[in-house]
Amino acid sequence: MPKDPHGHLIAGAVSAPRNVPPGIPRPEYVGRRAPRPFTGSDVYSPDAVERIRLAGRIAADAISLVGENVRAGVTTDELDEIGHRFLVENGAYPSTLGYRGYPKSLCSSVNEVVCHGIPDDTVLEDGDIVNIDITAFVDGMHGDSNRTFLAGTPTDDVRLLVERTEESLRRGIKAVAPGRQVNVIGRAIESYAKRFGYGVVRDFTGHGVGEAFHSGLIIPHYDSAPQYDTVMEVGMVFTIEPMLTLGTHEWDMWPDDWTVTTKDKSVTAQFEHTLVVTERGADILTLPSSKVTA
């Protein structure tokens, strides 16, 4: 994924999918064109929540390790290899690998890529940012998280975008409470982002997760009321993953049918956690093992 004469990303060479040892259980969709329709519930028992937490912790630890290796000169394919190796060494299947034909074990979204960037021979340059999105499948559950990392020293505008996107996630999580509609999460995120004139991506959302990679539950990151009026309840599990941009919220799709970029090619950042609704608010299930509290 080199850059065109205007400095924007273009598609690079994608290596073959990485091998997963046969002893690691696969999600049901691997080897199929699409997952089976999810007919279960987004509300989980305490025991099931702990299984999601285990998957989420492995995903978070993989992201932390990949992030330690983000620097100018590394390729996104090399980052994929690092994340893939950590997951399989910890007995987890990379949920993205084989999901609707996705060819890699993580998503690496650089600069103007909103989400779902495919790792390839892109070489990160000083000042780039890259979002690393990893979902781990273990013991029948998915745990989904992402973080945006800096390669070298970005401009102040880009650095602040990254910091404020992470803060918008925190504000979305603080809005979680049983009895509230899920659209209050987006209201909290968008009201914060508007202070800085950021675009808030609308068409790619948070989602229910656990037994299914994507259950069908939608968590908006903008003020969508009265739409998306699902009422949160104790035990409900979903992701919040705001995508903010330095320009428009509109987007383009590459011919690979995965890579989403901002239409104006402005830089974009994203952060994500999987969480469970509790009586007091939210419990984050995708904290790295070095952290014991939310």
Coordinates of C-alpha atoms in Angstrom, one line a residue:
M1 CA 0.0 0.0 0.0
P2 CA 2.3 2.8 -1.2
K3 CA 1.0 6.4 -1.6
D4 CA -0.2 8.2 -4.7
P5 CA 1.3 11.5 -5.8
H6 CA -1.1 13.3 -3.4
G7 CA 0.1 11.3 -0.4
H8 CA -3.0 9.1 -0.2
L9 CA -2.9 5.4 0.3
I10 CA -3.3 2.9 -2.5
A11 CA -3.6 -0.9 -2.4
G12 CA -0.5 -2.9 -1.9
A13 CA 0.4 -6.6 -2.1
V14 CA -1.4 -8.9 0.3
S15 CA 0.4 -12.1 1.4
A16 CA -1.3 -15.5 1.9
P17 CA -3.5 -16.0 5.0
R18 CA -1.5 -17.3 8.0
N19 CA -1.9 -20.8 9.4
V20 CA -3.9 -21.6 12.5
P21 CA -3.0 -24.8 14.3
P22 CA -5.7 -27.5 13.8
G23 CA -6.2 -27.9 17.5
I24 CA -7.6 -24.3 17.9
P25 CA -11.4 -24.3 17.5
R26 CA -12.7 -22.2 14.6
P27 CA -15.8 -20.0 14.6
E28 CA -18.7 -21.5 12.6
Y29 CA -18.3 -19.2 9.7
V30 CA -14.7 -20.2 8.8
G31 CA -14.8 -21.9 5.4
R32 CA -18.3 -20.5 4.6
R33 CA -19.3 -17.4 2.7
A34 CA -21.1 -15.8 5.6
P35 CA -21.9 -16.6 9.2
R36 CA -25.2 -18.3 10.1
P37 CA -27.9 -15.9 11.3
F38 CA -27.6 -15.2 15.0
T39 CA -30.7 -16.3 16.9
G40 CA -29.4 -16.0 20.4
S41 CA -29.5 -13.1 23.0
D42 CA -27.2 -10.2 23.5
V43 CA -27.7 -10.7 27.3
Y44 CA -25.3 -13.1 28.9
S45 CA -25.0 -15.0 32.1
P46 CA -22.1 -14.1 34.5
D47 CA -20.3 -17.2 33.5
A48 CA -20.6 -16.4 29.8
V49 CA -19.4 -12.8 30.4
E50 CA -16.2 -14.2 32.0
R51 CA -15.6 -16.3 28.9
I52 CA -16.0 -13.1 26.7
R53 CA -13.6 -11.3 29.1
L54 CA -11.0 -14.0 28.5
A55 CA -11.3 -13.6 24.8
G56 CA -11.3 -9.8 25.2
R57 CA -8.2 -9.9 27.4
I58 CA -6.3 -12.0 24.8
A59 CA -7.3 -9.5 22.0
A60 CA -6.3 -6.5 24.1
D61 CA -2.9 -8.1 25.0
A62 CA -2.3 -8.8 21.3
I63 CA -3.1 -5.2 20.4
S64 CA -0.7 -4.0 23.0
L65 CA 2.1 -6.2 21.6
V66 CA 1.4 -5.0 18.1
G67 CA 1.3 -1.4 19.2
E68 CA 4.8 -1.8 20.8
N69 CA 6.0 -2.6 17.3
V70 CA 4.3 0.3 15.4
R71 CA 7.1 2.5 14.1
A72 CA 8.3 4.0 10.8
G73 CA 9.7 1.3 8.5
V74 CA 7.4 -1.5 9.6
T75 CA 4.8 -3.0 7.2
T76 CA 1.3 -3.6 8.2
D77 CA 1.8 -7.3 7.2
E78 CA 4.6 -7.6 9.7
L79 CA 2.2 -6.2 12.3
D80 CA -0.4 -8.8 11.3
E81 CA 2.2 -11.6 11.8
I82 CA 2.9 -10.4 15.3
G83 CA -0.8 -10.2 16.3
H84 CA -1.5 -13.6 14.6
R85 CA 1.3 -15.3 16.4
F86 CA 0.3 -14.0 19.8
L87 CA -3.3 -15.1 19.3
V88 CA -2.5 -18.7 18.3
E89 CA 0.2 -19.0 21.0
N90 CA -2.6 -18.2 23.5
G91 CA -5.0 -20.7 22.0
A92 CA -7.2 -18.1 20.3
Y93 CA -8.5 -18.0 16.7
P94 CA -8.2 -14.6 15.0
S95 CA -11.9 -13.8 14.4
T96 CA -11.3 -11.8 11.3
L97 CA -9.5 -14.6 9.5
G98 CA -12.0 -16.1 7.1
Y99 CA -14.9 -13.9 8.2
R100 CA -16.9 -13.3 5.0
G101 CA -13.6 -14.0 3.1
Y102 CA -11.4 -11.5 5.0
P103 CA -7.8 -12.7 4.4
K104 CA -5.9 -11.5 7.5
S105 CA -5.8 -11.9 11.3
L106 CA -6.3 -8.2 12.1
C107 CA -7.4 -5.0 10.5
S108 CA -4.7 -2.2 10.1
S109 CA -6.2 1.1 9.1
V110 CA -3.7 3.8 8.2
N111 CA -4.3 7.6 8.1
E112 CA -7.5 8.1 6.0
V113 CA -8.6 4.5 6.3
V114 CA -11.7 4.6 8.6
C115 CA -11.8 0.8 9.2
H116 CA -11.2 -2.7 7.8
G117 CA -7.8 -1.9 6.2
I118 CA -6.2 -5.2 5.1
P119 CA -2.5 -5.7 6.2
D120 CA -0.2 -5.7 3.2
D121 CA 3.2 -4.4 2.2
T122 CA 2.4 -0.9 3.3
V123 CA 5.5 0.7 5.0
L124 CA 4.5 3.0 7.8
E125 CA 6.2 6.4 7.6
D126 CA 7.0 8.9 10.3
G127 CA 3.9 10.8 11.2
D128 CA 1.5 8.1 10.2
I129 CA -1.2 6.7 12.5
V130 CA -2.5 3.2 12.3
N131 CA -5.6 1.6 14.0
I132 CA -5.1 -2.0 15.0
D133 CA -8.4 -4.0 15.4
I134 CA -8.2 -7.5 16.8
T135 CA -10.9 -9.9 17.8
A136 CA -10.0 -13.2 19.5
F137 CA -12.2 -16.3 19.5
V138 CA -11.7 -18.6 22.4
D139 CA -14.0 -21.0 24.3
G140 CA -16.8 -20.2 22.0
M141 CA -16.7 -16.5 22.5
H142 CA -15.4 -13.4 20.6
G143 CA -13.7 -10.4 22.3
D144 CA -13.3 -7.4 20.1
S145 CA -11.1 -4.3 20.6
N146 CA -9.0 -1.7 18.7
R147 CA -6.6 1.1 19.4
T148 CA -4.9 3.8 17.2
F149 CA -1.1 4.1 17.5
L150 CA 1.3 6.7 16.3
A151 CA 4.3 5.9 14.1
G152 CA 6.8 8.6 14.9
T153 CA 5.6 12.1 15.4
P154 CA 2.3 13.2 13.7
T155 CA 1.1 16.7 13.4
D156 CA -0.6 18.4 16.4
D157 CA -4.0 18.1 14.6
V158 CA -3.6 14.4 14.1
R159 CA -2.2 13.8 17.6
L160 CA -5.1 15.6 19.2
L161 CA -7.6 13.7 17.0
V162 CA -6.2 10.5 18.3
E163 CA -6.3 11.6 21.9
R164 CA -9.9 13.0 21.6
T165 CA -11.2 9.9 19.8
E166 CA -10.0 7.8 22.8
E167 CA -11.8 10.3 25.1
S168 CA -14.9 10.1 23.0
L169 CA -14.9 6.3 23.7
R170 CA -14.6 6.9 27.4
R171 CA -17.6 9.3 27.2
G172 CA -19.6 6.8 25.3
I173 CA -18.9 4.2 27.9
K174 CA -19.9 6.5 30.7
A175 CA -23.3 6.9 29.1
V176 CA -24.0 3.2 29.4
A177 CA -26.7 2.4 32.0
P178 CA -29.5 -0.1 32.2
G179 CA -32.9 1.3 31.2
R180 CA -31.4 3.8 28.7
Q181 CA -31.6 3.5 25.0
V182 CA -28.4 2.7 23.1
N183 CA -28.7 6.0 21.2
V184 CA -27.6 7.9 24.3
I185 CA -24.1 6.5 23.7
G186 CA -23.9 8.1 20.3
R187 CA -25.3 11.4 21.7
A188 CA -22.5 11.5 24.2
I189 CA -19.8 10.8 21.5
E190 CA -21.1 13.2 19.0
S191 CA -21.7 16.1 21.4
Y192 CA -18.0 15.8 22.5
A193 CA -16.7 15.5 18.9
K194 CA -18.7 18.5 17.7
R195 CA -16.7 20.8 20.1
F196 CA -13.7 20.3 17.8
G197 CA -15.5 20.2 14.4
Y198 CA -14.7 16.5 13.9
G199 CA -16.7 14.3 11.5
V200 CA -18.4 11.4 13.3
V201 CA -18.7 8.3 11.0
R202 CA -22.3 7.1 11.0
D203 CA -22.4 4.0 8.8
F204 CA -20.0 1.8 10.7
T205 CA -21.2 1.2 14.3
G206 CA -20.7 -0.7 17.4
H207 CA -22.4 -4.1 17.6
G208 CA -23.4 -7.0 19.8
V209 CA -20.6 -9.5 20.3
G210 CA -20.0 -12.7 22.2
E211 CA -21.3 -16.0 20.7
A212 CA -21.5 -14.1 17.4
F213 CA -18.8 -11.8 16.0
H214 CA -21.6 -9.4 15.0
S215 CA -25.0 -10.3 16.6
G216 CA -27.2 -7.7 14.7
L217 CA -27.5 -5.2 17.6
I218 CA -26.4 -1.8 16.4
I219 CA -24.7 0.8 18.7
P220 CA -24.6 4.2 16.9
H221 CA -21.8 6.7 17.5
Y222 CA -23.9 9.8 16.6
D223 CA -27.2 11.2 18.0
S224 CA -29.5 8.9 16.1
A225 CA -32.7 9.3 18.2
P226 CA -35.4 8.2 17.8
Q227 CA -33.7 5.4 15.8
Y228 CA -31.7 2.6 17.5
D229 CA -33.9 2.6 20.6
T230 CA -32.9 -0.7 22.0
V231 CA -33.0 -0.5 25.8
M232 CA -29.8 -1.5 27.6
E233 CA -30.2 -4.2 30.3
V234 CA -27.9 -5.8 32.8
G235 CA -25.8 -8.5 31.1
M236 CA -26.0 -7.0 27.6
V237 CA -22.7 -7.2 25.8
F238 CA -21.7 -5.0 22.9
T239 CA -18.9 -2.9 21.5
I240 CA -18.5 0.9 21.3
E241 CA -16.0 1.9 18.6
P242 CA -16.2 5.6 17.6
M243 CA -14.5 6.8 14.4
L244 CA -13.8 10.5 14.2
T245 CA -12.3 12.4 11.3
L246 CA -10.6 15.7 10.6
G247 CA -13.1 16.2 7.8
T248 CA -16.2 14.6 6.5
H249 CA -18.1 11.6 7.9
E250 CA -18.7 10.4 4.4
W251 CA -16.7 7.5 3.0
D252 CA -15.5 5.5 0.0
M253 CA -15.0 1.8 -0.4
W254 CA -11.9 0.3 -2.2
P255 CA -12.4 -2.4 -4.8
D256 CA -11.4 -5.0 -2.2
D257 CA -14.9 -4.5 -0.6
W258 CA -13.2 -4.1 2.8
T259 CA -11.1 -0.9 3.0
V260 CA -13.1 2.1 3.9
T261 CA -11.6 5.6 3.5
T262 CA -12.9 9.1 4.3
K263 CA -14.3 10.6 1.1
D264 CA -12.2 13.7 1.4
K265 CA -9.1 11.6 2.5
S266 CA -8.9 13.4 5.8
V267 CA -7.2 11.5 8.7
T268 CA -9.4 9.4 10.9
A269 CA -8.9 7.6 14.3
Q270 CA -10.8 5.0 16.2
F271 CA -10.9 3.2 19.6
E272 CA -13.0 0.3 20.7
H273 CA -13.9 -1.8 23.7
T274 CA -16.2 -4.7 24.3
L275 CA -18.3 -4.1 27.5
V276 CA -21.1 -5.6 29.5
V277 CA -23.9 -3.5 31.0
T278 CA -24.0 -3.7 34.8
E279 CA -26.3 -2.3 37.4
R280 CA -23.9 0.6 37.9
G281 CA -23.0 1.3 34.2
A282 CA -20.5 -0.7 32.2
D283 CA -17.7 -3.2 32.8
I284 CA -15.0 -3.2 30.1
L285 CA -14.2 -6.7 29.0
T286 CA -11.2 -5.9 26.7
L287 CA -8.7 -4.5 29.1
P288 CA -5.1 -5.9 28.8
S289 CA -3.9 -8.2 31.5
S290 CA -1.7 -5.5 33.0
K291 CA -4.9 -3.6 34.0
V292 CA -7.3 -5.0 36.6
T293 CA -9.9 -2.2 36.8
A294 CA -11.8 -0.2 34.3

